[in-house]
Short mmCIF file of C-alpha atoms and ligand atoms in Angstrom, two decimals:
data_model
loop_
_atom_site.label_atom_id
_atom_site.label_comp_id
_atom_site.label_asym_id
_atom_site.label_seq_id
_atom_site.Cartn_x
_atom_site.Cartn_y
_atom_site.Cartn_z
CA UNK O 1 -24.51 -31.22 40.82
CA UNK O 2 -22.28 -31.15 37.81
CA UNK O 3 -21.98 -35.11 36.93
CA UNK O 4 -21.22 -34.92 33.03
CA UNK O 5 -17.57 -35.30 32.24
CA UNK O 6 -15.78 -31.75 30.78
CA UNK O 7 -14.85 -32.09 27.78
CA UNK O 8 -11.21 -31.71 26.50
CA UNK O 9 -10.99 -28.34 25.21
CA UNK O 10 -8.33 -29.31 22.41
CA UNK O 11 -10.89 -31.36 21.03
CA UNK O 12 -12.74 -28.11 19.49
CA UNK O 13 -11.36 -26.97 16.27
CA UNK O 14 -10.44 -23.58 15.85
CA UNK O 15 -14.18 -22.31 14.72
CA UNK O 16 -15.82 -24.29 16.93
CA UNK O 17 -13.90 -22.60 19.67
CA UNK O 18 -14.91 -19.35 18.31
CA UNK O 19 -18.59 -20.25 18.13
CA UNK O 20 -18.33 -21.48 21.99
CA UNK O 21 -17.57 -18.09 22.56
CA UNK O 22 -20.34 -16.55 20.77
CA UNK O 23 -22.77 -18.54 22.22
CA UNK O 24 -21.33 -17.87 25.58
CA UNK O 25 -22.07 -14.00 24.93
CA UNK O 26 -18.46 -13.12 24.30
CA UNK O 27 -16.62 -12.04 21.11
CA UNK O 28 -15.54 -14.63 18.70
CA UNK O 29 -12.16 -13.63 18.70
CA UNK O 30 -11.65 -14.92 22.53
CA UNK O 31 -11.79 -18.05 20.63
CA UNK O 32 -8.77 -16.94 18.96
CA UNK O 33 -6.81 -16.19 21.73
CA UNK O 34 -7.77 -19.05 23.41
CA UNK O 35 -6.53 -21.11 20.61
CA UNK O 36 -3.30 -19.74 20.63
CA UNK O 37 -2.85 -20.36 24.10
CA UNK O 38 -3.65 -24.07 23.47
CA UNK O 39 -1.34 -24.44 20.18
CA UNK O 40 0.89 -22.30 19.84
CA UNK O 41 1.81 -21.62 23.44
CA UNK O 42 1.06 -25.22 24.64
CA UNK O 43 -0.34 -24.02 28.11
CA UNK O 44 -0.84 -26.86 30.55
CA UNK O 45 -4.11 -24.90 32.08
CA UNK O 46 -6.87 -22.05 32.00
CA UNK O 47 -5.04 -20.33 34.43
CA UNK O 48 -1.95 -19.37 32.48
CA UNK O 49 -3.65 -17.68 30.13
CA UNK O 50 -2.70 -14.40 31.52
CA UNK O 51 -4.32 -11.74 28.60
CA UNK O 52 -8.29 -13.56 28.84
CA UNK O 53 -10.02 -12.10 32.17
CA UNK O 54 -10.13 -14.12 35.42
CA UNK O 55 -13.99 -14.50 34.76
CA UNK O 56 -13.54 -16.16 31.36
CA UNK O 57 -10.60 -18.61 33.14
CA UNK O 58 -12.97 -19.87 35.85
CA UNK O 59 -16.12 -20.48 32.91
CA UNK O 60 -13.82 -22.46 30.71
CA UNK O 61 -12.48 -24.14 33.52
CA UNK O 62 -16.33 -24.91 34.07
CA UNK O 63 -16.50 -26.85 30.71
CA UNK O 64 -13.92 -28.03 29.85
CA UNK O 65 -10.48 -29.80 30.65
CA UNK O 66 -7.19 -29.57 28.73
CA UNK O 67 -5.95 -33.13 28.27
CA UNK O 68 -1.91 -33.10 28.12
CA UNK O 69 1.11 -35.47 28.79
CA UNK O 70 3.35 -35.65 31.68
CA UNK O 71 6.58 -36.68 31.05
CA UNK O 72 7.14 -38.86 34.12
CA UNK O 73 10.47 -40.33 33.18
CA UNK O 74 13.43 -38.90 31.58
CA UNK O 75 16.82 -41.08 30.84
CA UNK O 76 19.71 -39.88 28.76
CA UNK O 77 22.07 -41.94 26.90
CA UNK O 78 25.77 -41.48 26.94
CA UNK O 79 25.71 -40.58 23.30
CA UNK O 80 23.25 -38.02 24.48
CA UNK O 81 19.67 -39.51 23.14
CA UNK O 82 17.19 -38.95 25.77
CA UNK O 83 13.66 -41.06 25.98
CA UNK O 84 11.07 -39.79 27.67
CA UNK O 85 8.37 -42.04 29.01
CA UNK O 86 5.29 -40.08 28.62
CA UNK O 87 2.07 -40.32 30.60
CA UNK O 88 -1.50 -39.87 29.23
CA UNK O 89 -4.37 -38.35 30.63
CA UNK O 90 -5.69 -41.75 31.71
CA UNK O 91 -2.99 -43.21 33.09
CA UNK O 92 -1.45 -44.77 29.69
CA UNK O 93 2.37 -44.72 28.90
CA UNK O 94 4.33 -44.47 25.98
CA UNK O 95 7.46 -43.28 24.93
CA UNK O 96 9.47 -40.42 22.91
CA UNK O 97 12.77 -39.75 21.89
CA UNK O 98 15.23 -37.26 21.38
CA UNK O 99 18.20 -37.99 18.70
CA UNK O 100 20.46 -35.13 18.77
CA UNK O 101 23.48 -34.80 16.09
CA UNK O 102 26.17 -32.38 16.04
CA UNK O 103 23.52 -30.31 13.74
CA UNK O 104 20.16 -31.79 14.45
CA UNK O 105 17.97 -32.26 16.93
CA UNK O 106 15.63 -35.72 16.01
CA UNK O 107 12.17 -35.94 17.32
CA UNK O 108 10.56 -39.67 17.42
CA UNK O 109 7.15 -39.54 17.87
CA UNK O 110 4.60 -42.38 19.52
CA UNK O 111 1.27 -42.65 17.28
CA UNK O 112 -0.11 -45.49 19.27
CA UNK O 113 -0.04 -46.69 23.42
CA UNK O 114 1.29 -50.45 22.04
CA UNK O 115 0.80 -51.39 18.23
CA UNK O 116 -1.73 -53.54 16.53
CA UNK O 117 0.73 -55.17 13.99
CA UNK O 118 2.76 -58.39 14.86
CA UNK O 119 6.42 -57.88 13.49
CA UNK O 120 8.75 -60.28 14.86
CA UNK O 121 11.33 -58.45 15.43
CA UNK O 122 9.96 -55.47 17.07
CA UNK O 123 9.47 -55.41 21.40
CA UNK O 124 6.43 -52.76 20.74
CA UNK O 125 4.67 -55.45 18.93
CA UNK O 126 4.73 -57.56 22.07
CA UNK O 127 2.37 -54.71 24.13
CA UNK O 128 -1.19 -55.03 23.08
CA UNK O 129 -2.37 -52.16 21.16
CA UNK O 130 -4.76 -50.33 23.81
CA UNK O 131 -5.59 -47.32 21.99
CA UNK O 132 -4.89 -44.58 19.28
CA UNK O 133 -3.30 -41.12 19.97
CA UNK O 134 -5.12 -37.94 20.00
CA UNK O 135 -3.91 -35.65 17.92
CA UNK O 136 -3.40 -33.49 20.94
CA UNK O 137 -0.67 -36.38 22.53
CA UNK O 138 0.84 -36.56 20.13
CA UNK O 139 1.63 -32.76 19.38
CA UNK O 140 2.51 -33.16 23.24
CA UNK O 141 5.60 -35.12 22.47
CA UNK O 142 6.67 -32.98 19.78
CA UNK O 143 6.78 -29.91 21.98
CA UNK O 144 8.45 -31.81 25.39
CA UNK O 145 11.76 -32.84 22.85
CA UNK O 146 11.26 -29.19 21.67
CA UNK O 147 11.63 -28.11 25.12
CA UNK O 148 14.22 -30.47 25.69
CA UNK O 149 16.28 -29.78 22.71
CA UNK O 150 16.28 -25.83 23.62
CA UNK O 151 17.21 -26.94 27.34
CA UNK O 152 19.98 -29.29 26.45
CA UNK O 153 21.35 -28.76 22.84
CA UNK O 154 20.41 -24.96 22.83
CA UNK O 155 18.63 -25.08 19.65
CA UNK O 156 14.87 -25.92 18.55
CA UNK O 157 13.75 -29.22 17.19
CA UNK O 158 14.64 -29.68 13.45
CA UNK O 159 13.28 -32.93 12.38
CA UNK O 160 10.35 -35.12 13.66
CA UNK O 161 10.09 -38.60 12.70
CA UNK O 162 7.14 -40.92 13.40
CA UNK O 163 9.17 -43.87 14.23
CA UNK O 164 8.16 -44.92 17.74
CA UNK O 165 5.44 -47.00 19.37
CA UNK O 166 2.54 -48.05 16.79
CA UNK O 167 2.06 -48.05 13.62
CA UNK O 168 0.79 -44.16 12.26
CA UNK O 169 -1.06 -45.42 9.64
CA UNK O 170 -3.53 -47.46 11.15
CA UNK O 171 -4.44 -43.88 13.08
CA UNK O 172 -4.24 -41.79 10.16
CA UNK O 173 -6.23 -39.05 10.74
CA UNK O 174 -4.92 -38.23 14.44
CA UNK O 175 -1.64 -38.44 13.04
CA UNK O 176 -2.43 -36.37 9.82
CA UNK O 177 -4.10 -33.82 12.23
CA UNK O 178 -1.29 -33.61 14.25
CA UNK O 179 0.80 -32.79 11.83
CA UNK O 180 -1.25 -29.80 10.23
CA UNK O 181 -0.89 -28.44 13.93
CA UNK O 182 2.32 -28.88 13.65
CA UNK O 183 3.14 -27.41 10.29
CA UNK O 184 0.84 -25.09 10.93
CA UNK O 185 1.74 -20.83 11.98
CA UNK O 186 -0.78 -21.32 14.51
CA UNK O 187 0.84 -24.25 15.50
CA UNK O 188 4.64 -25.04 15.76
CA UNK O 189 5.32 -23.97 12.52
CA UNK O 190 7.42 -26.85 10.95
CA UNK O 191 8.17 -27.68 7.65
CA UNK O 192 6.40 -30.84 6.78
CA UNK O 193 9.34 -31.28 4.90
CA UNK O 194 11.22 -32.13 8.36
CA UNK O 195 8.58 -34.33 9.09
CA UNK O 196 8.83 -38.46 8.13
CA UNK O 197 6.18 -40.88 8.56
CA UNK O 198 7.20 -44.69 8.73
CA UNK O 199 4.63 -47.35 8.09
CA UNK O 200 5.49 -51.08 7.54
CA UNK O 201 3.03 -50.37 4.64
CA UNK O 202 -1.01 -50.31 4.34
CA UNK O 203 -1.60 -50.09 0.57
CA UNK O 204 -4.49 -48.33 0.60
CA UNK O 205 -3.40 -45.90 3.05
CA UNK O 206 -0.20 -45.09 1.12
CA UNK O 207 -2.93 -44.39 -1.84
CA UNK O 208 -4.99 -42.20 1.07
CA UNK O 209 -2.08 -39.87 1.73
CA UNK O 210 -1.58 -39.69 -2.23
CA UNK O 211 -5.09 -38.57 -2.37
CA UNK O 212 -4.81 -36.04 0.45
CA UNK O 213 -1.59 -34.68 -1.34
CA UNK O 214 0.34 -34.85 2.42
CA UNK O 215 3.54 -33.28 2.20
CA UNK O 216 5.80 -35.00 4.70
CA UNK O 217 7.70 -37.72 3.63
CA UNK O 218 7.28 -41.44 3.42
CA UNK O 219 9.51 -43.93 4.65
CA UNK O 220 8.37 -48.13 4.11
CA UNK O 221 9.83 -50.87 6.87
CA UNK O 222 10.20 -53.21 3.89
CA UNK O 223 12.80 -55.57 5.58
CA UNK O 224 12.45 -58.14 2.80
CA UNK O 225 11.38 -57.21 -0.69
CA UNK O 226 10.06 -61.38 -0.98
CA UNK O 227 6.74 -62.72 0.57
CA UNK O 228 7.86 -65.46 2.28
CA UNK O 229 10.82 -64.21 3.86
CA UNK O 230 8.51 -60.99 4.89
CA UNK O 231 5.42 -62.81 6.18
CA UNK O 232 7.89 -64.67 8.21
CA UNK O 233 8.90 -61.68 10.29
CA UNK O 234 6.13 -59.45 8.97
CA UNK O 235 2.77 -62.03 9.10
CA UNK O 236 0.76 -59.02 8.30
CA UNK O 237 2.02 -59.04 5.01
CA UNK O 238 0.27 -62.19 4.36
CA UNK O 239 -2.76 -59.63 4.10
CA UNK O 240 -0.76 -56.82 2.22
CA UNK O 241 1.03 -58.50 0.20
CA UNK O 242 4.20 -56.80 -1.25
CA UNK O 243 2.19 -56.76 -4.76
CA UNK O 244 -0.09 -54.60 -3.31
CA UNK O 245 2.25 -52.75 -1.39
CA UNK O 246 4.42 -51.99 -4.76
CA UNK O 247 0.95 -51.44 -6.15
CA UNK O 248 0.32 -48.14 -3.54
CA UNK O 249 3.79 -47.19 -3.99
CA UNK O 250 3.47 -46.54 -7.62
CA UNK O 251 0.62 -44.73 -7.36
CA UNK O 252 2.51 -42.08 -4.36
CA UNK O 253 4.83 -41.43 -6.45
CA UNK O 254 3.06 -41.12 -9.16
CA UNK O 255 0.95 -38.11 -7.39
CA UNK O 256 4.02 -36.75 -5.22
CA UNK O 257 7.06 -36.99 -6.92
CA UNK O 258 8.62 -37.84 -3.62
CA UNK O 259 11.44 -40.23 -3.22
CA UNK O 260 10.64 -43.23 -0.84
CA UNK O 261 13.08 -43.99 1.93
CA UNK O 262 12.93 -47.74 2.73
CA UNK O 263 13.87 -49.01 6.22
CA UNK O 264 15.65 -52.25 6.19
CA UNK O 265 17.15 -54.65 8.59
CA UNK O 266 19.90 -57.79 7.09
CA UNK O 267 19.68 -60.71 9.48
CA UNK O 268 21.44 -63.71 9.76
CA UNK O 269 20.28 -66.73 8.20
CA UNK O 270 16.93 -64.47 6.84
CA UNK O 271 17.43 -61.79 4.56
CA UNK O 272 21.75 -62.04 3.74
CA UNK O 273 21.72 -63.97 0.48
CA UNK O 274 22.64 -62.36 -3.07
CA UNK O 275 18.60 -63.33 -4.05
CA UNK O 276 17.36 -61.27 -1.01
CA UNK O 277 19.48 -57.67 -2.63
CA UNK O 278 18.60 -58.81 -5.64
CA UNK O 279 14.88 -58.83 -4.94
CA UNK O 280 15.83 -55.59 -3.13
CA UNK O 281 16.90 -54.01 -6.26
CA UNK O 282 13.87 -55.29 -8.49
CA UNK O 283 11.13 -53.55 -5.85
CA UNK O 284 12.76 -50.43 -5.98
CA UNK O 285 13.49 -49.97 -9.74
CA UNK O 286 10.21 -48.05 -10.08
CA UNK O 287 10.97 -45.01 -8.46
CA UNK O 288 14.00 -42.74 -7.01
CA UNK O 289 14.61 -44.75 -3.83
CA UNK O 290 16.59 -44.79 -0.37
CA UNK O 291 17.77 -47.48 1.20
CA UNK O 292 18.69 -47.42 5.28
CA UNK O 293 20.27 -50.30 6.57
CA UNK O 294 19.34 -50.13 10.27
CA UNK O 295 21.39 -52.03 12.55
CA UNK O 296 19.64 -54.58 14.77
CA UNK O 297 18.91 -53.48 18.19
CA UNK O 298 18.41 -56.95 19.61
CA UNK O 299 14.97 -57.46 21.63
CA UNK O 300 15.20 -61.33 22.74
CA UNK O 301 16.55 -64.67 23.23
CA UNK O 302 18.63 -64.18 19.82
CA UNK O 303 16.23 -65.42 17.48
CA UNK O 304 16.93 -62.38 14.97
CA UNK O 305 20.90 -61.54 14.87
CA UNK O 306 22.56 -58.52 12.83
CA UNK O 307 23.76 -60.07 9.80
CA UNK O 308 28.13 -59.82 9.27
CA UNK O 309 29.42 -56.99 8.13
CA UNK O 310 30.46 -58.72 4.79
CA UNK O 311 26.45 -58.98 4.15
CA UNK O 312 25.85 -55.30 4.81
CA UNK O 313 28.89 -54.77 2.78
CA UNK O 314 27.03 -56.87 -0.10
CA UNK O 315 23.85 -54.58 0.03
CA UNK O 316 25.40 -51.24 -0.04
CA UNK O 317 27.78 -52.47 -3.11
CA UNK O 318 24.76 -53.55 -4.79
CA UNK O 319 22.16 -51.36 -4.26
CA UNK O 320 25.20 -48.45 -4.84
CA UNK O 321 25.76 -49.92 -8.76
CA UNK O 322 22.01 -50.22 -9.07
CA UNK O 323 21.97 -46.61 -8.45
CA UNK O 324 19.76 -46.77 -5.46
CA UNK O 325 21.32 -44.41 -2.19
CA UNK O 326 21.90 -46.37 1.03
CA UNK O 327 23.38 -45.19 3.94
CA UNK O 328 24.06 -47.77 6.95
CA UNK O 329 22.65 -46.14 10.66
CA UNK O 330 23.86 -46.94 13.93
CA UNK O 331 21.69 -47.12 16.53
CA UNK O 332 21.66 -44.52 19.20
CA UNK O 333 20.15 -44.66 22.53
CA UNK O 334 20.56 -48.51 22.93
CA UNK O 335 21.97 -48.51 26.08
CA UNK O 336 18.59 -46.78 27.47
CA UNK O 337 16.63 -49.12 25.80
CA UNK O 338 15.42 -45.73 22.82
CA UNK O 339 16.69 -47.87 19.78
CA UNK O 340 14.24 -48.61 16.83
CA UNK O 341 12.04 -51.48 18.09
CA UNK O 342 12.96 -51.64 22.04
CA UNK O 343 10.07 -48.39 22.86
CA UNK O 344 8.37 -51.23 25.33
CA UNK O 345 7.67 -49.25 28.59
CA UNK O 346 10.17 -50.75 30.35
CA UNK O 347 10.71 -48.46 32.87
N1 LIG T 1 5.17 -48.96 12.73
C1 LIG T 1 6.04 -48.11 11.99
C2 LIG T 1 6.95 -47.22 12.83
C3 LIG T 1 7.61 -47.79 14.06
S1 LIG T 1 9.04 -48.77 13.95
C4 LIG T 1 6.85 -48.91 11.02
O1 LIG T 1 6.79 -50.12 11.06
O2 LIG T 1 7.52 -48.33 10.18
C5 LIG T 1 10.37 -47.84 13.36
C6 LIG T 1 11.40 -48.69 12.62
O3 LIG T 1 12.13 -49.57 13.49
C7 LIG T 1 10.74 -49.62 11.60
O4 LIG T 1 11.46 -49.58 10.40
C8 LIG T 1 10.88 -50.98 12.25
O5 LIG T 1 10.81 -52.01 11.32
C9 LIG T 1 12.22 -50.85 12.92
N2 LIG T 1 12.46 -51.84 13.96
C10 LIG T 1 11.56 -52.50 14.72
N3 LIG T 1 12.18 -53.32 15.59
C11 LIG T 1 13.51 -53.16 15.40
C12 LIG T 1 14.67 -53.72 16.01
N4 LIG T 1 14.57 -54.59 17.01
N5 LIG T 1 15.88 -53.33 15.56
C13 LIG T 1 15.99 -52.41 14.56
N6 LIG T 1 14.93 -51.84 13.95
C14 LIG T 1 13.70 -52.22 14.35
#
């Protein structure tokens, strides 16, 4: 009796599918189609694969599994953003978004179920971090908003950003193999130019992408360009300091040339003083730099509050003469709970 466990098929890399199929008698190329079945044409099971032979179906069905995501929830917002709540293969949750614009349909991508840093501010940092994405899940979001976008907005998916649950760097190379799939012909084809991953900042995996010359783009939650106000809300910096942080980022742009977009969030009380911009100003000097100003989607008992407008007003003034670009976002889907920092599996 067959005890072992199958195997998820979209596990096997693209020659090691081929090979299976060698050593199973049959032509490499099988492997091929096979592949393209699994990528390209994201098919849920053997059985859809309608061009390999009944026969071939019921032996790969004999080895192997394919692993997807369900998408068990949907809401929509009334300005249109949709989350999906998505379930894994073992029973795990987490959740994408949808951000459409008059022009653009958004993408926000999970990279974790939960998230293993500890900013304040943030309701996925109250889940426990239970485990990395495959590669394969995370593709899986990418093509439901696709799906989604076609069905609802009539037009395919034009960004992706990895903005929701957990933190992409601390499961680089899921997420950096997800992405080849998706920039890749055999995959979905993207630009990784459409493609933005967000990190509240590990220095030496900033250096890491520099190294493996990625060619998405890099956005920082910096927040607060001064330790103590950033360990405050961000204790992890207490480990990566900003130092080190401004340290990595040198040394990106150095290799990429690639402007860095920093996230940014003006509280009350924390981060709305003249010496806070000012500090502001001083990290980014180094390099061509964005600034968004993300409005506060508010999580708790009102321990973090959006700062007054005359604060926000301060920042973009400043950062403006100091030649830095900053644009101010409004959050959409809050009302469904799809805002930055309130992905929590509510549902
Ligand atoms: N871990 C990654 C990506 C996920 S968070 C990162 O930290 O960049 C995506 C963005 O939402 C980050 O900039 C994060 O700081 C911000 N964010 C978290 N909680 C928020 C909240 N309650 N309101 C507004 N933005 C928030």
């Amino acid at each position: 009796m067959e005890t072992k466990k199958k195997k998820d098929i979209r596990a096997l890399t693209k020659d090691q599918l081929r090979d299976f199929f060698v050593a199973q008698g049959d032509k490499a190329f099988r492997g091929n189609q096979v592949y393209e079945w699994l990528w390209q044409k994201a098919a849920h099971s053997f059985e859809a694969m309608t061009n390999i032979s009944k026969e071939t179906r019921n032996m790969l069905e004999a080895h192997f599994v394919i692993n997807h995501i369900k998408v068990d929830q949907m809401q929509r917002s009334k300005d249109g953003t949709i989350k999906n709540a998505v379930r894994l293969h073992d029973g795990l949750v987490v959740e994408s978004v949808l951000i459409p614009t008059s022009t653009r349909s958004t993408a926000c991508v999970s990279s974790q179920v939960g998230c293993s840093l500890d900013c304040r501010f943030c309701a996925t940092a109250r889940l426990k971090r239970m485990r990395n994405l495959n590669p394969d899940e995370i593709y899986d979001q990418v093509v439901a908003i696709d799906n989604e976008s076609r069905l609802y907005f009539d037009r395919p998916l034009s960004n992706i950003v990895f903005m929701g649950m957990g933190e992409p760097l601390m499961n680089y190379n899921n997420v950096l193999e997800a992405i080849d799939k998706i920039t890749s012909p055999e995959g979905l084809g993207m630009s990784p130019k459409r493609i933005t991953v967000s990190t509240s900042g590990v220095p030496k995996l900033i250096k890491k992408m520099a190294d493996d010359q990625v060619r998405f783009k890099l956005a920082v939650s910096l927040h607060s360009a001064i330790d103590e106000v950033r360990t405050s809300i961000m204790p992890f910096n207490a480990t990566f300091t900003l130092a080190d942080l401004r340290e990595a980022l040198e040394y990106w742009y150095a290799k990429t040339k690639s402007r860095i977009t920093y996230e940014y969030v003006v509280w009350k009380g924390i981060n709305d003083a003249r010496h806070d911009v000012d500090a502001l100003v001083r990290f980014c000097a180094f390099a061509p730099s964005k600034v968004n100003l993300i409005e506060y989607n508010p999580i708790d008992d009102g321990a973090f509050q959006q700062a007054h407008d005359s604060a926000i007003a301060m920042y973009v003034d400043t950062l403006e003469r100091n030649g830095i670009v900053v644009t101010v976002r409004r959050s959409r889907g809050k009302d469904i709970d799809a805002a930055c920092g309130q992905l929590a599996n509510k549902g």
